[in-house]
PDB file of C-alpha atoms in Angstrom:
ATOM      1  CA  UNK A 151      47.104 -28.807 -40.408  1.00 88.00           C
ATOM      2  CA  UNK A 152      45.840 -31.831 -42.300  1.00 93.00           C
ATOM      3  CA  UNK A 153      43.393 -32.721 -45.049  1.00 94.00           C
ATOM      4  CA  UNK A 154      41.170 -35.797 -44.739  1.00 96.00           C
ATOM      5  CA  UNK A 155      39.482 -37.249 -47.825  1.00 96.00           C
ATOM      6  CA  UNK A 156      38.012 -40.496 -49.120  1.00 96.00           C
ATOM      7  CA  UNK A 157      35.995 -42.131 -51.900  1.00 97.00           C
ATOM      8  CA  UNK A 158      32.712 -42.911 -50.191  1.00 96.00           C
ATOM      9  CA  UNK A 159      30.403 -45.722 -51.266  1.00 97.00           C
ATOM     10  CA  UNK A 160      28.532 -45.616 -47.952  1.00 96.00           C
ATOM     11  CA  UNK A 161      25.304 -44.667 -49.760  1.00 96.00           C
ATOM     12  CA  UNK A 162      25.849 -46.685 -52.929  1.00 97.00           C
ATOM     13  CA  UNK A 163      27.761 -47.012 -56.205  1.00 98.00           C
ATOM     14  CA  UNK A 164      26.950 -46.041 -59.775  1.00 95.00           C
ATOM     15  CA  UNK A 165      30.094 -44.985 -61.700  1.00 95.00           C
ATOM     16  CA  UNK A 166      33.870 -45.479 -61.495  1.00 96.00           C
ATOM     17  CA  UNK A 167      35.584 -42.506 -59.867  1.00 96.00           C
ATOM     18  CA  UNK A 168      39.101 -41.328 -59.113  1.00 96.00           C
ATOM     19  CA  UNK A 169      40.679 -38.530 -57.056  1.00 96.00           C
ATOM     20  CA  UNK A 170      43.855 -36.786 -58.171  1.00 95.00           C
ATOM     21  CA  UNK A 171      45.848 -34.519 -55.869  1.00 95.00           C
ATOM     22  CA  UNK A 172      46.867 -31.169 -57.336  1.00 95.00           C
ATOM     23  CA  UNK A 173      49.819 -30.258 -55.073  1.00 94.00           C
ATOM     24  CA  UNK A 174      50.766 -26.844 -53.757  1.00 94.00           C
ATOM     25  CA  UNK A 175      54.331 -25.818 -52.922  1.00 94.00           C
ATOM     26  CA  UNK A 176      54.199 -27.367 -49.457  1.00 94.00           C
ATOM     27  CA  UNK A 177      52.750 -30.707 -50.656  1.00 95.00           C
ATOM     28  CA  UNK A 178      54.693 -31.119 -53.908  1.00 94.00           C
ATOM     29  CA  UNK A 179      57.021 -33.627 -52.192  1.00 96.00           C
ATOM     30  CA  UNK A 180      54.221 -36.187 -51.774  1.00 97.00           C
ATOM     31  CA  UNK A 181      54.425 -38.935 -54.423  1.00 96.00           C
ATOM     32  CA  UNK A 182      51.177 -39.450 -56.350  1.00 95.00           C
ATOM     33  CA  UNK A 183      51.070 -43.122 -55.362  1.00 95.00           C
ATOM     34  CA  UNK A 184      50.123 -41.992 -51.847  1.00 97.00           C
ATOM     35  CA  UNK A 185      47.329 -39.627 -52.879  1.00 96.00           C
ATOM     36  CA  UNK A 186      45.674 -40.596 -56.168  1.00 96.00           C
ATOM     37  CA  UNK A 187      43.005 -43.197 -55.446  1.00 96.00           C
ATOM     38  CA  UNK A 188      40.393 -44.773 -57.695  1.00 96.00           C
ATOM     39  CA  UNK A 189      37.428 -47.125 -57.529  1.00 97.00           C
ATOM     40  CA  UNK A 190      36.560 -49.086 -60.681  1.00 96.00           C
ATOM     41  CA  UNK A 191      33.640 -51.451 -60.049  1.00 95.00           C
ATOM     42  CA  UNK A 192      31.828 -51.349 -63.395  1.00 94.00           C
ATOM     43  CA  UNK A 193      32.125 -54.146 -65.956  1.00 91.00           C
ATOM     44  CA  UNK A 194      33.850 -53.075 -69.155  1.00 90.00           C
ATOM     45  CA  UNK A 195      36.074 -50.473 -67.487  1.00 90.00           C
ATOM     46  CA  UNK A 196      38.476 -52.933 -65.897  1.00 90.00           C
ATOM     47  CA  UNK A 197      41.943 -53.449 -67.357  1.00 89.00           C
ATOM     48  CA  UNK A 198      43.821 -56.747 -67.204  1.00 86.00           C
ATOM     49  CA  UNK A 199      45.391 -57.720 -63.891  1.00 83.00           C
ATOM     50  CA  UNK A 200      48.695 -56.060 -63.089  1.00 76.00           C
ATOM     51  CA  UNK A 201      50.451 -55.573 -59.771  1.00 66.00           C
ATOM     52  CA  UNK A 202      50.877 -51.840 -60.129  1.00 68.00           C
ATOM     53  CA  UNK A 203      50.165 -49.204 -62.731  1.00 68.00           C
ATOM     54  CA  UNK A 204      50.580 -45.614 -63.776  1.00 68.00           C
ATOM     55  CA  UNK A 205      46.968 -44.843 -64.764  1.00 72.00           C
ATOM     56  CA  UNK A 206      46.714 -42.311 -61.937  1.00 76.00           C
ATOM     57  CA  UNK A 207      50.409 -41.614 -61.377  1.00 78.00           C
ATOM     58  CA  UNK A 208      53.644 -41.726 -63.370  1.00 80.00           C
ATOM     59  CA  UNK A 209      56.516 -44.060 -64.184  1.00 82.00           C
ATOM     60  CA  UNK A 210      58.506 -42.873 -61.177  1.00 90.00           C
ATOM     61  CA  UNK A 211      55.883 -43.731 -58.574  1.00 94.00           C
ATOM     62  CA  UNK A 212      53.702 -46.702 -59.601  1.00 93.00           C
ATOM     63  CA  UNK A 213      50.435 -47.175 -57.721  1.00 93.00           C
ATOM     64  CA  UNK A 214      49.509 -50.510 -56.102  1.00 94.00           C
ATOM     65  CA  UNK A 215      46.341 -51.940 -57.620  1.00 94.00           C
ATOM     66  CA  UNK A 216      43.619 -54.438 -56.739  1.00 94.00           C
ATOM     67  CA  UNK A 217      44.548 -57.769 -58.343  1.00 92.00           C
ATOM     68  CA  UNK A 218      41.619 -60.190 -58.047  1.00 93.00           C
ATOM     69  CA  UNK A 219      38.528 -58.826 -59.774  1.00 94.00           C
ATOM     70  CA  UNK A 220      37.386 -59.555 -63.340  1.00 93.00           C
ATOM     71  CA  UNK A 221      34.851 -57.873 -65.598  1.00 91.00           C
ATOM     72  CA  UNK A 222      32.581 -60.877 -65.146  1.00 91.00           C
ATOM     73  CA  UNK A 223      32.652 -60.511 -61.350  1.00 92.00           C
ATOM     74  CA  UNK A 224      32.016 -56.787 -61.608  1.00 92.00           C
ATOM     75  CA  UNK A 225      28.911 -57.429 -63.695  1.00 90.00           C
ATOM     76  CA  UNK A 226      27.157 -59.159 -60.770  1.00 90.00           C
ATOM     77  CA  UNK A 227      28.766 -58.037 -57.507  1.00 94.00           C
ATOM     78  CA  UNK A 228      25.790 -56.038 -56.260  1.00 94.00           C
ATOM     79  CA  UNK A 229      23.457 -58.080 -54.003  1.00 93.00           C
ATOM     80  CA  UNK A 230      20.158 -58.550 -55.825  1.00 90.00           C
ATOM     81  CA  UNK A 231      18.034 -56.663 -53.327  1.00 92.00           C
ATOM     82  CA  UNK A 232      20.428 -53.689 -53.462  1.00 95.00           C
ATOM     83  CA  UNK A 233      20.005 -53.098 -57.194  1.00 94.00           C
ATOM     84  CA  UNK A 234      18.636 -49.618 -57.839  1.00 94.00           C
ATOM     85  CA  UNK A 235      17.082 -50.754 -61.127  1.00 90.00           C
ATOM     86  CA  UNK A 236      16.665 -54.545 -61.157  1.00 85.00           C
ATOM     87  CA  UNK A 237      16.006 -56.189 -64.544  1.00 80.00           C
ATOM     88  CA  UNK A 238      12.383 -56.483 -65.614  1.00 73.00           C
ATOM     89  CA  UNK A 239      10.507 -59.529 -64.435  1.00 65.00           C
ATOM     90  CA  UNK A 240      10.154 -62.409 -66.925  1.00 64.00           C
ATOM     91  CA  UNK A 241       6.801 -62.725 -68.688  1.00 59.00           C
ATOM     92  CA  UNK A 242       5.557 -65.177 -66.063  1.00 57.00           C
ATOM     93  CA  UNK A 243       6.520 -62.747 -63.294  1.00 59.00           C
ATOM     94  CA  UNK A 244       8.881 -65.228 -61.654  1.00 63.00           C
ATOM     95  CA  UNK A 245      12.638 -64.719 -61.493  1.00 61.00           C
ATOM     96  CA  UNK A 246      14.776 -67.807 -62.069  1.00 57.00           C
ATOM     97  CA  UNK A 247      17.048 -69.024 -59.274  1.00 57.00           C
ATOM     98  CA  UNK A 248      19.788 -68.127 -58.691  1.00 57.00           C
ATOM     99  CA  UNK A 249      19.368 -64.438 -59.460  1.00 58.00           C
ATOM    100  CA  UNK A 250      22.837 -64.261 -61.007  1.00 57.00           C
ATOM    101  CA  UNK A 251      21.504 -66.145 -64.043  1.00 65.00           C
ATOM    102  CA  UNK A 252      19.590 -62.997 -65.003  1.00 74.00           C
ATOM    103  CA  UNK A 253      21.343 -60.599 -67.367  1.00 77.00           C
ATOM    104  CA  UNK A 254      21.859 -57.255 -65.666  1.00 81.00           C
ATOM    105  CA  UNK A 255      22.084 -53.978 -67.606  1.00 78.00           C
ATOM    106  CA  UNK A 256      25.515 -52.475 -68.317  1.00 77.00           C
ATOM    107  CA  UNK A 257      24.652 -49.480 -66.141  1.00 84.00           C
ATOM    108  CA  UNK A 258      23.544 -51.073 -62.885  1.00 88.00           C
ATOM    109  CA  UNK A 259      23.680 -48.719 -59.866  1.00 95.00           C
ATOM    110  CA  UNK A 260      23.836 -50.402 -56.481  1.00 97.00           C
ATOM    111  CA  UNK A 261      22.382 -49.058 -53.232  1.00 98.00           C
ATOM    112  CA  UNK A 262      24.179 -49.656 -49.958  1.00 98.00           C
ATOM    113  CA  UNK A 263      22.644 -51.860 -47.283  1.00 97.00           C
ATOM    114  CA  UNK A 264      21.639 -48.740 -45.322  1.00 97.00           C
ATOM    115  CA  UNK A 265      20.025 -47.111 -48.357  1.00 97.00           C
ATOM    116  CA  UNK A 266      18.231 -50.376 -49.146  1.00 97.00           C
ATOM    117  CA  UNK A 267      16.723 -51.229 -45.764  1.00 97.00           C
ATOM    118  CA  UNK A 268      17.073 -48.080 -43.676  1.00 96.00           C
ATOM    119  CA  UNK A 269      17.451 -50.299 -40.613  1.00 97.00           C
ATOM    120  CA  UNK A 270      19.453 -49.295 -37.538  1.00 97.00           C
ATOM    121  CA  UNK A 271      21.616 -52.376 -38.034  1.00 96.00           C
ATOM    122  CA  UNK A 272      22.556 -51.558 -41.631  1.00 97.00           C
ATOM    123  CA  UNK A 273      22.933 -47.832 -40.949  1.00 97.00           C
ATOM    124  CA  UNK A 274      24.953 -48.264 -37.732  1.00 97.00           C
ATOM    125  CA  UNK A 275      22.630 -46.041 -35.711  1.00 97.00           C
ATOM    126  CA  UNK A 276      20.766 -46.415 -32.427  1.00 97.00           C
ATOM    127  CA  UNK A 277      22.026 -49.402 -30.472  1.00 97.00           C
ATOM    128  CA  UNK A 278      24.248 -50.313 -33.444  1.00 97.00           C
ATOM    129  CA  UNK A 279      26.205 -47.050 -33.314  1.00 97.00           C
ATOM    130  CA  UNK A 280      29.293 -48.877 -32.115  1.00 96.00           C
ATOM    131  CA  UNK A 281      32.193 -50.213 -34.255  1.00 94.00           C
ATOM    132  CA  UNK A 282      32.252 -53.337 -32.085  1.00 94.00           C
ATOM    133  CA  UNK A 283      28.600 -54.056 -32.847  1.00 96.00           C
ATOM    134  CA  UNK A 284      27.897 -52.748 -36.355  1.00 96.00           C
ATOM    135  CA  UNK A 285      29.608 -55.009 -38.889  1.00 95.00           C
ATOM    136  CA  UNK A 286      29.952 -54.755 -42.689  1.00 96.00           C
ATOM    137  CA  UNK A 287      27.105 -56.102 -44.807  1.00 97.00           C
ATOM    138  CA  UNK A 288      27.522 -58.225 -47.926  1.00 97.00           C
ATOM    139  CA  UNK A 289      27.376 -54.988 -49.930  1.00 97.00           C
ATOM    140  CA  UNK A 290      30.227 -53.513 -47.870  1.00 97.00           C
ATOM    141  CA  UNK A 291      32.340 -56.665 -48.128  1.00 97.00           C
ATOM    142  CA  UNK A 292      31.901 -56.731 -51.900  1.00 97.00           C
ATOM    143  CA  UNK A 293      32.780 -53.040 -52.144  1.00 97.00           C
ATOM    144  CA  UNK A 294      35.968 -53.560 -50.152  1.00 97.00           C
ATOM    145  CA  UNK A 295      37.006 -56.466 -52.367  1.00 96.00           C
ATOM    146  CA  UNK A 296      36.561 -54.411 -55.545  1.00 96.00           C
ATOM    147  CA  UNK A 297      37.667 -51.011 -54.245  1.00 97.00           C
ATOM    148  CA  UNK A 298      40.059 -51.519 -51.302  1.00 97.00           C
ATOM    149  CA  UNK A 299      40.564 -47.768 -50.817  1.00 98.00           C
ATOM    150  CA  UNK A 300      36.837 -46.927 -50.773  1.00 97.00           C
ATOM    151  CA  UNK A 301      34.727 -46.140 -47.715  1.00 96.00           C
ATOM    152  CA  UNK A 302      32.242 -49.040 -47.571  1.00 96.00           C
ATOM    153  CA  UNK A 303      30.155 -48.470 -44.410  1.00 95.00           C
ATOM    154  CA  UNK A 304      29.909 -46.156 -41.397  1.00 94.00           C
ATOM    155  CA  UNK A 305      32.792 -47.626 -39.387  1.00 95.00           C
ATOM    156  CA  UNK A 306      35.191 -48.265 -42.258  1.00 93.00           C
ATOM    157  CA  UNK A 307      37.118 -45.026 -41.750  1.00 89.00           C
ATOM    158  CA  UNK A 308      40.398 -46.562 -40.557  1.00 87.00           C
ATOM    159  CA  UNK A 309      40.987 -48.435 -43.808  1.00 91.00           C
ATOM    160  CA  UNK A 310      39.456 -45.816 -46.105  1.00 95.00           C
ATOM    161  CA  UNK A 311      40.611 -42.334 -45.071  1.00 96.00           C
ATOM    162  CA  UNK A 312      43.543 -40.543 -46.691  1.00 97.00           C
ATOM    163  CA  UNK A 313      45.355 -38.050 -44.437  1.00 96.00           C
ATOM    164  CA  UNK A 314      47.840 -35.622 -45.972  1.00 96.00           C
ATOM    165  CA  UNK A 315      49.260 -32.197 -45.067  1.00 96.00           C
ATOM    166  CA  UNK A 316      46.895 -29.345 -45.847  1.00 94.00           C
ATOM    167  CA  UNK A 317      47.479 -27.621 -49.170  1.00 92.00           C
ATOM    168  CA  UNK A 318      46.794 -27.978 -52.868  1.00 90.00           C
ATOM    169  CA  UNK A 319      43.577 -28.990 -54.560  1.00 93.00           C
ATOM    170  CA  UNK A 320      41.764 -32.028 -55.919  1.00 93.00           C
ATOM    171  CA  UNK A 321      40.474 -33.199 -59.261  1.00 95.00           C
ATOM    172  CA  UNK A 322      37.627 -35.703 -59.406  1.00 96.00           C
ATOM    173  CA  UNK A 323      37.818 -38.017 -62.426  1.00 95.00           C
ATOM    174  CA  UNK A 324      34.623 -39.732 -63.534  1.00 95.00           C
ATOM    175  CA  UNK A 325      34.794 -43.109 -65.245  1.00 93.00           C
ATOM    176  CA  UNK A 326      38.563 -43.697 -65.108  1.00 90.00           C
ATOM    177  CA  UNK A 327      39.589 -46.890 -66.859  1.00 84.00           C
ATOM    178  CA  UNK A 328      42.111 -49.204 -65.250  1.00 90.00           C
ATOM    179  CA  UNK A 329      41.830 -50.927 -61.886  1.00 94.00           C
ATOM    180  CA  UNK A 330      40.965 -49.850 -58.358  1.00 96.00           C
ATOM    181  CA  UNK A 331      43.856 -48.667 -56.198  1.00 96.00           C
ATOM    182  CA  UNK A 332      45.054 -50.469 -53.057  1.00 96.00           C
ATOM    183  CA  UNK A 333      47.146 -47.720 -51.491  1.00 96.00           C
ATOM    184  CA  UNK A 334      46.007 -47.661 -47.867  1.00 96.00           C
ATOM    185  CA  UNK A 335      46.645 -51.382 -47.457  1.00 95.00           C
ATOM    186  CA  UNK A 336      49.771 -51.875 -49.554  1.00 94.00           C
ATOM    187  CA  UNK A 337      51.546 -48.678 -48.487  1.00 96.00           C
ATOM    188  CA  UNK A 338      50.150 -48.436 -44.953  1.00 95.00           C
ATOM    189  CA  UNK A 339      53.514 -47.680 -43.297  1.00 95.00           C
ATOM    190  CA  UNK A 340      54.261 -44.764 -45.621  1.00 97.00           C
ATOM    191  CA  UNK A 341      50.706 -43.407 -45.275  1.00 96.00           C
ATOM    192  CA  UNK A 342      51.059 -43.512 -41.485  1.00 96.00           C
ATOM    193  CA  UNK A 343      54.408 -41.724 -41.659  1.00 97.00           C
ATOM    194  CA  UNK A 344      52.911 -38.976 -43.810  1.00 96.00           C
ATOM    195  CA  UNK A 345      49.788 -38.615 -41.659  1.00 95.00           C
ATOM    196  CA  UNK A 346      51.606 -38.575 -38.335  1.00 94.00           C
ATOM    197  CA  UNK A 347      54.603 -36.433 -39.216  1.00 94.00           C
ATOM    198  CA  UNK A 348      53.634 -34.506 -42.325  1.00 95.00           C
ATOM    199  CA  UNK A 349      56.762 -35.606 -44.160  1.00 96.00           C
ATOM    200  CA  UNK A 350      58.529 -38.648 -45.637  1.00 97.00           C
ATOM    201  CA  UNK A 351      62.012 -39.948 -45.006  1.00 97.00           C
ATOM    202  CA  UNK A 352      64.542 -40.502 -47.775  1.00 97.00           C
ATOM    203  CA  UNK A 353      64.111 -44.240 -47.235  1.00 97.00           C
ATOM    204  CA  UNK A 354      60.353 -44.011 -47.790  1.00 97.00           C
ATOM    205  CA  UNK A 355      60.822 -41.925 -50.927  1.00 97.00           C
ATOM    206  CA  UNK A 356      63.189 -44.554 -52.325  1.00 96.00           C
ATOM    207  CA  UNK A 357      60.768 -47.331 -51.479  1.00 96.00           C
ATOM    208  CA  UNK A 358      57.825 -45.522 -53.063  1.00 96.00           C
ATOM    209  CA  UNK A 359      59.797 -45.282 -56.303  1.00 95.00           C
ATOM    210  CA  UNK A 360      60.693 -48.978 -56.206  1.00 94.00           C
ATOM    211  CA  UNK A 361      58.158 -50.978 -58.235  1.00 91.00           C
ATOM    212  CA  UNK A 362      59.131 -54.232 -56.519  1.00 91.00           C
ATOM    213  CA  UNK A 363      58.490 -52.722 -53.107  1.00 94.00           C
ATOM    214  CA  UNK A 364      55.189 -51.181 -54.184  1.00 92.00           C
ATOM    215  CA  UNK A 365      54.023 -54.443 -55.756  1.00 86.00           C
ATOM    216  CA  UNK A 366      54.912 -56.494 -52.701  1.00 84.00           C
ATOM    217  CA  UNK A 367      53.256 -54.044 -50.327  1.00 70.00           C
ATOM    218  CA  UNK A 368      53.542 -54.501 -46.596  1.00 54.00           C
ATOM    219  CA  UNK A 369      55.207 -57.916 -46.964  1.00 52.00           C
ATOM    220  CA  UNK A 370      58.261 -56.330 -48.510  1.00 47.00           C
ATOM    221  CA  UNK A 371      58.780 -53.822 -45.712  1.00 48.00           C
ATOM    222  CA  UNK A 372      60.121 -56.315 -43.182  1.00 45.00           C
ATOM    223  CA  UNK A 373      62.179 -58.100 -45.833  1.00 47.00           C
ATOM    224  CA  UNK A 374      63.739 -54.881 -47.121  1.00 49.00           C
ATOM    225  CA  UNK A 375      64.334 -53.616 -43.591  1.00 46.00           C
ATOM    226  CA  UNK A 376      66.230 -56.793 -42.805  1.00 44.00           C
ATOM    227  CA  UNK A 377      68.303 -56.329 -45.942  1.00 45.00           C
ATOM    228  CA  UNK A 378      68.983 -52.707 -45.046  1.00 47.00           C
ATOM    229  CA  UNK A 379      70.017 -53.704 -41.530  1.00 41.00           C
ATOM    230  CA  UNK A 380      72.514 -56.154 -43.014  1.00 40.00           C
ATOM    231  CA  UNK A 381      73.743 -53.659 -45.584  1.00 41.00           C
ATOM    232  CA  UNK A 382      75.602 -51.274 -43.295  1.00 38.00           C
ATOM    233  CA  UNK A 383      77.404 -53.902 -41.178  1.00 40.00           C
ATOM    234  CA  UNK A 384      78.524 -55.639 -44.354  1.00 37.00           C
ATOM    235  CA  UNK A 385      79.835 -52.398 -45.827  1.00 34.00           C
ATOM    236  CA  UNK A 386      81.630 -51.628 -42.566  1.00 31.00           C
ATOM    237  CA  UNK A 387      83.164 -55.077 -42.567  1.00 34.00           C
ATOM    238  CA  UNK A 388      84.365 -54.613 -46.128  1.00 33.00           C
ATOM    239  CA  UNK A 389      85.873 -51.217 -45.287  1.00 34.00           C
ATOM    240  CA  UNK A 390      87.660 -52.599 -42.240  1.00 32.00           C
ATOM    241  CA  UNK A 391      88.944 -55.528 -44.284  1.00 37.00           C
ATOM    242  CA  UNK A 392      90.302 -53.098 -46.839  1.00 39.00           C
ATOM    243  CA  UNK A 393      92.064 -51.105 -44.147  1.00 33.00           C
ATOM    244  CA  UNK A 394      93.651 -54.229 -42.737  1.00 36.00           C
ATOM    245  CA  UNK A 395      94.907 -55.207 -46.170  1.00 37.00           C
ATOM    246  CA  UNK A 396      96.401 -51.764 -46.676  1.00 39.00           C
ATOM    247  CA  UNK A 397      98.057 -51.828 -43.249  1.00 41.00           C
ATOM    248  CA  UNK A 398      99.578 -55.248 -43.859  1.00 43.00           C
TER     249      UNK A 398
END
């Protein structure tokens, strides 16, 4: 049995949010850097750039984080027409161009493309109810850049759904400070192993506790695998060399 969960921004965004897994006996083996996700897309809540962190985990299992956003970018990521509460019109009733020159309020909820237009195309319904036809809007693309682990539109499930063995509970954290997590992308191989088999190998557990591996993400997997493949033959060669020296 499995549990499926996600942080959904399919309808819109208003506050930073995080999910923390509260393990039961049968899920206590799962490192928190595979379960504890967060989306921080509000200016003022973003910490400085770092490759990984322990905001939602611990020193043993650092969590991979989004590395490109700034508080300035977060203050104006929402497409103008998607703003739930756009700034008041200037006294002459005409907004300056571009819209980004207008100061937005600190609390600036953003509606999704579907919630904004209600169109079949933006809501992926009717003739657009097909992942090959319905594509992400500007809102969805911006969401994915800021919150890589978040569900951004109807057909974003493959890159946004966490799958873990059934058991334990969940704690929702409102307004976590830090940075958004990037677990499903950076640790895709380990997430697949957990989802498909319900367990993790000793190798995966070691990798998940290795900050260098976590920071490098998928790129490090092939490099480390190559190193591991070389490791055993080299050790065997050394052992054989030692035996030959002893025999001679």
